[in-house]
């Protein structure tokens, strides 16, 4: 059975870009007659807050998007992540990384990935595992990987060039995003991942980690980003409004849903609706690949 998920990081208010991802993942799962869950990705220490996560869940509920299972908070799962790292260590896939942020900035040879991240150049690859006192990286297997994106079609990526060996554990004791996302998609039995195009370039790396853990590969779909009316990235100053700020501008959840549903190709024009109204019309072949821009009146 299809299991979709929405996995926000509780570091702020869900803006229209996040809500569009949530809605698309929900519609895709519901259209397939499947289930849908929310997972809180709060491994990133102090930037993540429970109260922000609770507020995100309230906003999702206001749109009619409620998790079919109790919400999993990744900060409760340290023991599982630690066991997974120990298993990867036994399989000889981890090494300790002593590079500082500054070292990495100084390595002029480090290529840039498409979204501006630097690929780790592998400087500590020859090191052994030195326990949980140091940062840990996965030794990626070489070579390109082919994977299928439901929206973008066949993708061929070289994870070594795109991200380099991913960090799985940070020196400050935090488990890293790549580890938590792959472990939990596997543990929860997620069969489809729908998320923003900003994560397209890390997908091959995450698939390599799935392979190392013998986890099944879910389907992937990377949605075009939601941009400000002038095409710039959504940010504090550029229309990254949540439902509360939209309500203050007179925009109801039903109107927000109408715009989101229209931007996903479910409606001919943005008109107020409920999330359930959109299920019948949702069709991956109609979802636009390019970015959507927030209406000027909503900024
Ligand atoms: N937690 C990630 C984020 O909020 C998303 C992870 C994912 O969808 O794979 O950016």
CSV table of C-alpha atoms and ligand atoms in Angstrom, one decimal:
chain,number,residue,atom,x,y,z
A,1,UNK,CA,0.0,0.0,0.0
A,2,UNK,CA,1.2,3.5,-0.8
A,3,UNK,CA,2.6,5.5,2.2
A,4,UNK,CA,3.4,9.1,1.6
A,5,UNK,CA,4.9,11.5,4.0
A,6,UNK,CA,5.6,15.1,4.7
A,7,UNK,CA,8.7,15.7,6.8
A,8,UNK,CA,9.2,19.3,7.8
A,9,UNK,CA,11.9,20.7,10.0
A,10,UNK,CA,10.3,22.6,12.9
A,11,UNK,CA,12.5,25.7,12.5
A,12,UNK,CA,9.8,28.2,11.6
A,13,UNK,CA,6.4,28.7,10.1
A,14,UNK,CA,5.3,26.6,7.1
A,15,UNK,CA,5.2,28.9,4.1
A,16,UNK,CA,3.3,28.4,0.8
A,17,UNK,CA,6.3,26.4,-0.6
A,18,UNK,CA,6.2,24.0,2.4
A,19,UNK,CA,2.4,23.8,2.3
A,20,UNK,CA,2.5,23.0,-1.4
A,21,UNK,CA,4.8,20.1,-0.8
A,22,UNK,CA,2.6,18.9,2.0
A,23,UNK,CA,-0.5,19.1,-0.1
A,24,UNK,CA,1.1,17.4,-3.1
A,25,UNK,CA,2.4,14.5,-1.0
A,26,UNK,CA,-1.1,14.1,0.6
A,27,UNK,CA,-2.9,14.2,-2.7
A,28,UNK,CA,-0.6,11.7,-4.3
A,29,UNK,CA,-1.0,9.3,-1.5
A,30,UNK,CA,-4.8,9.8,-1.3
A,31,UNK,CA,-5.2,9.5,-5.1
A,32,UNK,CA,-3.5,6.1,-4.8
A,33,UNK,CA,-5.9,5.1,-2.0
A,34,UNK,CA,-2.9,5.1,0.4
A,35,UNK,CA,-1.9,6.5,3.7
A,36,UNK,CA,0.0,9.7,4.6
A,37,UNK,CA,2.1,10.6,7.6
A,38,UNK,CA,3.9,13.6,9.1
A,39,UNK,CA,7.3,13.3,10.5
A,40,UNK,CA,9.1,16.1,12.4
A,41,UNK,CA,12.7,16.3,11.4
A,42,UNK,CA,14.1,17.9,14.5
A,43,UNK,CA,17.6,16.5,14.7
A,44,UNK,CA,19.3,19.8,14.1
A,45,UNK,CA,19.7,20.8,17.7
A,46,UNK,CA,18.6,24.2,19.0
A,47,UNK,CA,17.3,25.4,15.6
A,48,UNK,CA,14.3,23.0,16.0
A,49,UNK,CA,11.6,23.6,18.5
A,50,UNK,CA,8.7,21.5,19.6
A,51,UNK,CA,6.4,24.6,19.8
A,52,UNK,CA,7.2,25.4,16.2
A,53,UNK,CA,6.4,21.8,15.2
A,54,UNK,CA,3.1,21.9,17.0
A,55,UNK,CA,2.2,25.1,15.2
A,56,UNK,CA,3.1,23.5,11.9
A,57,UNK,CA,0.8,20.6,12.7
A,58,UNK,CA,-2.0,23.0,13.5
A,59,UNK,CA,-1.5,24.7,10.1
A,60,UNK,CA,-1.6,21.4,8.3
A,61,UNK,CA,-4.8,20.5,10.2
A,62,UNK,CA,-6.3,23.8,9.2
A,63,UNK,CA,-5.9,22.7,5.6
A,64,UNK,CA,-7.3,19.2,6.3
A,65,UNK,CA,-4.0,17.5,6.2
A,66,UNK,CA,-3.7,15.2,9.3
A,67,UNK,CA,-1.2,12.4,9.8
A,68,UNK,CA,-2.7,8.9,9.7
A,69,UNK,CA,-0.3,7.8,12.4
A,70,UNK,CA,1.1,9.4,15.5
A,71,UNK,CA,3.7,12.0,14.4
A,72,UNK,CA,7.2,10.8,14.8
A,73,UNK,CA,9.8,13.3,16.2
A,74,UNK,CA,13.3,12.4,15.2
A,75,UNK,CA,14.8,13.9,18.4
A,76,UNK,CA,13.2,10.8,20.1
A,77,UNK,CA,15.1,8.4,17.9
A,78,UNK,CA,18.8,8.8,18.9
A,79,UNK,CA,19.1,5.2,20.0
A,80,UNK,CA,18.0,3.9,16.6
A,81,UNK,CA,20.3,6.3,14.7
A,82,UNK,CA,23.2,5.3,16.9
A,83,UNK,CA,22.5,1.6,16.3
A,84,UNK,CA,22.4,2.2,12.6
A,85,UNK,CA,25.8,4.0,12.7
A,86,UNK,CA,27.2,1.1,14.6
A,87,UNK,CA,26.0,-1.3,12.0
A,88,UNK,CA,27.5,0.8,9.2
A,89,UNK,CA,30.7,0.9,11.1
A,90,UNK,CA,30.7,-3.0,11.3
A,91,UNK,CA,30.2,-3.1,7.6
A,92,UNK,CA,33.3,-0.8,7.3
A,93,UNK,CA,31.4,2.0,5.6
A,94,UNK,CA,32.2,4.9,8.0
A,95,UNK,CA,35.2,7.0,8.7
A,96,UNK,CA,35.9,9.8,11.1
A,97,UNK,CA,36.2,13.2,9.6
A,98,UNK,CA,38.4,15.8,11.3
A,99,UNK,CA,37.8,18.6,8.8
A,100,UNK,CA,36.7,21.8,10.2
A,101,UNK,CA,34.3,24.1,8.3
A,102,UNK,CA,37.3,26.3,7.7
A,103,UNK,CA,39.4,23.5,6.2
A,104,UNK,CA,36.6,22.7,3.8
A,105,UNK,CA,36.2,26.3,2.7
A,106,UNK,CA,40.0,26.4,2.0
A,107,UNK,CA,39.9,23.4,-0.2
A,108,UNK,CA,39.7,25.2,-3.5
A,109,UNK,CA,39.3,21.9,-5.4
A,110,UNK,CA,35.9,21.3,-3.8
A,111,UNK,CA,33.3,21.5,-6.6
A,112,UNK,CA,30.0,23.3,-6.1
A,113,UNK,CA,26.8,21.3,-6.5
A,114,UNK,CA,23.9,22.7,-8.4
A,115,UNK,CA,22.3,24.2,-5.3
A,116,UNK,CA,25.5,25.8,-4.1
A,117,UNK,CA,26.6,23.1,-1.6
A,118,UNK,CA,30.1,22.0,-1.7
A,119,UNK,CA,30.8,18.3,-2.3
A,120,UNK,CA,33.0,16.9,0.4
A,121,UNK,CA,36.4,16.2,-1.4
A,122,UNK,CA,37.1,13.1,0.7
A,123,UNK,CA,40.1,14.5,2.6
A,124,UNK,CA,39.6,12.1,5.6
A,125,UNK,CA,38.6,9.1,3.5
A,126,UNK,CA,41.7,7.2,4.5
A,127,UNK,CA,40.9,7.5,8.2
A,128,UNK,CA,39.4,4.8,10.4
A,129,UNK,CA,36.3,5.0,12.6
A,130,UNK,CA,37.4,6.7,15.8
A,131,UNK,CA,34.1,6.4,17.7
A,132,UNK,CA,31.4,8.9,18.5
A,133,UNK,CA,33.7,11.7,19.6
A,134,UNK,CA,34.3,12.8,16.1
A,135,UNK,CA,32.2,13.5,13.0
A,136,UNK,CA,31.4,10.5,10.9
A,137,UNK,CA,31.0,10.2,7.1
A,138,UNK,CA,29.7,7.4,4.9
A,139,UNK,CA,32.2,6.1,2.3
A,140,UNK,CA,30.2,6.3,-0.9
A,141,UNK,CA,30.5,3.7,-3.5
A,142,UNK,CA,31.8,5.1,-6.8
A,143,UNK,CA,30.0,5.5,-10.1
A,144,UNK,CA,26.8,7.1,-11.4
A,145,UNK,CA,23.4,6.1,-10.2
A,146,UNK,CA,20.2,6.1,-12.2
A,147,UNK,CA,16.9,6.9,-10.5
A,148,UNK,CA,13.5,7.9,-11.6
A,149,UNK,CA,11.7,11.1,-10.7
A,150,UNK,CA,8.0,11.0,-11.2
A,151,UNK,CA,7.9,14.6,-12.3
A,152,UNK,CA,11.3,15.0,-13.9
A,153,UNK,CA,11.8,11.6,-15.4
A,154,UNK,CA,15.0,9.5,-15.5
A,155,UNK,CA,18.0,11.0,-13.6
A,156,UNK,CA,21.6,10.0,-13.8
A,157,UNK,CA,23.7,11.4,-11.0
A,158,UNK,CA,27.2,10.9,-9.6
A,159,UNK,CA,26.7,11.3,-5.8
A,160,UNK,CA,30.5,11.5,-5.2
A,161,UNK,CA,30.5,14.7,-7.5
A,162,UNK,CA,27.3,16.1,-6.2
A,163,UNK,CA,27.7,15.8,-2.4
A,164,UNK,CA,30.8,13.7,-1.8
A,165,UNK,CA,30.8,11.4,1.2
A,166,UNK,CA,27.8,12.6,3.3
A,167,UNK,CA,28.1,13.6,7.0
A,168,UNK,CA,26.0,11.2,9.1
A,169,UNK,CA,27.1,12.3,12.6
A,170,UNK,CA,28.3,15.7,13.7
A,171,UNK,CA,31.1,16.4,16.1
A,172,UNK,CA,28.6,18.2,18.4
A,173,UNK,CA,26.7,14.9,18.8
A,174,UNK,CA,23.8,15.6,16.4
A,175,UNK,CA,22.7,13.0,13.9
A,176,UNK,CA,22.7,14.4,10.4
A,177,UNK,CA,19.7,14.9,8.1
A,178,UNK,CA,20.8,12.3,5.5
A,179,UNK,CA,21.0,9.6,8.2
A,180,UNK,CA,17.7,10.4,9.9
A,181,UNK,CA,15.7,10.8,6.7
A,182,UNK,CA,16.8,7.5,5.2
A,183,UNK,CA,16.6,5.5,8.4
A,184,UNK,CA,13.1,6.8,9.1
A,185,UNK,CA,11.7,6.5,5.6
A,186,UNK,CA,12.8,2.9,5.8
A,187,UNK,CA,11.6,2.3,9.4
A,188,UNK,CA,8.2,3.8,8.6
A,189,UNK,CA,7.7,1.9,5.4
A,190,UNK,CA,7.4,5.1,3.3
A,191,UNK,CA,6.9,4.2,-0.4
A,192,UNK,CA,6.8,7.7,-1.9
A,193,UNK,CA,8.8,10.8,-1.2
A,194,UNK,CA,7.5,14.1,-2.5
A,195,UNK,CA,9.6,17.1,-1.7
A,196,UNK,CA,11.0,20.4,-3.1
A,197,UNK,CA,13.4,20.5,-6.0
A,198,UNK,CA,16.1,21.9,-3.7
A,199,UNK,CA,16.6,18.3,-2.5
A,200,UNK,CA,16.9,16.7,-5.9
A,201,UNK,CA,20.7,16.9,-5.9
A,202,UNK,CA,21.0,14.9,-2.6
A,203,UNK,CA,18.7,12.1,-3.7
A,204,UNK,CA,21.4,9.9,-5.3
A,205,UNK,CA,23.4,10.2,-2.1
A,206,UNK,CA,20.4,9.1,0.0
A,207,UNK,CA,19.8,6.2,-2.3
A,208,UNK,CA,23.4,5.1,-1.8
A,209,UNK,CA,22.8,5.1,2.0
A,210,UNK,CA,19.6,3.1,1.5
A,211,UNK,CA,21.6,0.6,-0.4
A,212,UNK,CA,24.2,0.4,2.3
A,213,UNK,CA,21.4,-0.3,4.8
A,214,UNK,CA,19.6,-2.7,2.5
A,215,UNK,CA,16.4,-0.5,2.6
A,216,UNK,CA,13.9,-0.5,-0.3
A,217,UNK,CA,13.9,2.6,-2.6
A,218,UNK,CA,10.8,4.7,-2.4
A,219,UNK,CA,9.6,6.6,-5.5
A,220,UNK,CA,10.7,10.2,-5.7
A,221,UNK,CA,9.1,13.4,-7.0
A,222,UNK,CA,10.8,16.8,-6.7
A,223,UNK,CA,8.4,19.7,-7.1
A,224,UNK,CA,9.3,23.1,-8.6
A,225,UNK,CA,9.9,25.7,-5.9
A,226,UNK,CA,7.5,28.4,-4.9
A,227,UNK,CA,9.1,31.7,-5.5
A,228,UNK,CA,8.2,35.3,-4.6
A,229,UNK,CA,6.3,37.3,-7.2
A,230,UNK,CA,9.5,38.6,-8.7
A,231,UNK,CA,11.0,35.2,-9.0
A,232,UNK,CA,13.4,35.5,-6.1
A,233,UNK,CA,13.7,32.8,-3.4
A,234,UNK,CA,11.0,32.9,-0.7
A,235,UNK,CA,12.4,34.4,2.4
A,236,UNK,CA,11.5,36.5,5.4
A,237,UNK,CA,11.3,39.6,3.2
A,238,UNK,CA,10.0,38.0,0.1
A,239,UNK,CA,6.5,36.5,0.7
A,240,UNK,CA,7.4,33.5,2.9
A,241,UNK,CA,4.1,33.8,4.6
A,242,UNK,CA,2.4,31.2,6.7
A,243,UNK,CA,-1.4,30.7,7.1
A,244,UNK,CA,-1.6,33.2,10.0
A,245,UNK,CA,0.1,36.0,8.1
A,246,UNK,CA,-2.1,35.1,5.1
A,247,UNK,CA,-5.2,35.3,7.3
A,248,UNK,CA,-4.1,38.8,8.4
A,249,UNK,CA,-4.2,39.7,4.7
A,250,UNK,CA,-7.7,38.3,4.4
A,251,UNK,CA,-6.7,35.0,2.8
A,252,UNK,CA,-8.6,32.0,4.2
A,253,UNK,CA,-7.3,28.4,4.3
A,254,UNK,CA,-9.8,27.6,1.5
A,255,UNK,CA,-8.4,30.3,-0.7
A,256,UNK,CA,-4.8,29.2,0.0
A,257,UNK,CA,-5.8,25.7,-0.9
A,258,UNK,CA,-7.4,26.9,-4.1
A,259,UNK,CA,-4.2,28.6,-5.1
A,260,UNK,CA,-2.1,25.6,-4.1
A,261,UNK,CA,-4.4,23.2,-5.9
A,262,UNK,CA,-4.3,25.4,-9.0
A,263,UNK,CA,-0.5,25.6,-8.9
A,264,UNK,CA,-0.4,21.8,-8.8
A,265,UNK,CA,-2.6,21.5,-11.9
A,266,UNK,CA,-5.8,20.3,-10.2
A,267,UNK,CA,-7.9,23.4,-10.9
A,268,UNK,CA,-8.3,25.7,-14.0
A,269,UNK,CA,-8.3,28.7,-11.8
A,270,UNK,CA,-7.6,29.4,-8.1
A,271,UNK,CA,-10.9,29.2,-6.3
A,272,UNK,CA,-11.6,28.3,-2.7
A,273,UNK,CA,-11.9,24.6,-2.0
A,274,UNK,CA,-11.0,21.9,0.5
A,275,UNK,CA,-8.1,19.5,0.2
A,276,UNK,CA,-10.4,16.6,-0.5
A,277,UNK,CA,-12.0,18.5,-3.4
A,278,UNK,CA,-8.6,18.2,-5.2
A,279,UNK,CA,-8.0,14.5,-4.9
A,280,UNK,CA,-10.0,13.5,-8.0
A,281,UNK,CA,-8.2,15.9,-10.3
A,282,UNK,CA,-4.6,15.3,-9.0
A,283,UNK,CA,-2.5,13.8,-11.7
A,284,UNK,CA,1.3,13.8,-11.8
A,285,UNK,CA,1.3,14.3,-15.6
A,286,UNK,CA,-0.5,17.7,-14.9
A,287,UNK,CA,1.8,19.0,-12.2
A,288,UNK,CA,4.0,21.7,-13.6
A,289,UNK,CA,7.8,21.1,-13.5
A,290,UNK,CA,8.7,24.8,-13.1
A,291,UNK,CA,8.5,27.2,-10.2
A,292,UNK,CA,5.2,28.8,-9.1
A,293,UNK,CA,5.1,32.4,-7.9
A,294,UNK,CA,3.1,33.6,-5.0
A,295,UNK,CA,0.4,36.1,-5.9
A,296,UNK,CA,1.6,39.7,-5.4
A,297,UNK,CA,-1.4,40.5,-3.2
A,298,UNK,CA,-0.3,37.8,-0.8
A,299,UNK,CA,3.1,39.3,0.0
B,1,LIG,N1,13.2,17.9,6.6
B,1,LIG,C1,13.6,18.3,5.3
B,1,LIG,C2,13.3,19.8,5.1
B,1,LIG,O1,12.4,20.3,5.8
B,1,LIG,C3,12.9,17.5,4.2
B,1,LIG,C4,13.3,16.2,4.1
B,1,LIG,C5,12.7,15.4,3.0
B,1,LIG,O2,11.6,15.7,2.5
B,1,LIG,O3,13.3,14.5,2.5
B,1,LIG,O4,13.9,20.4,4.3
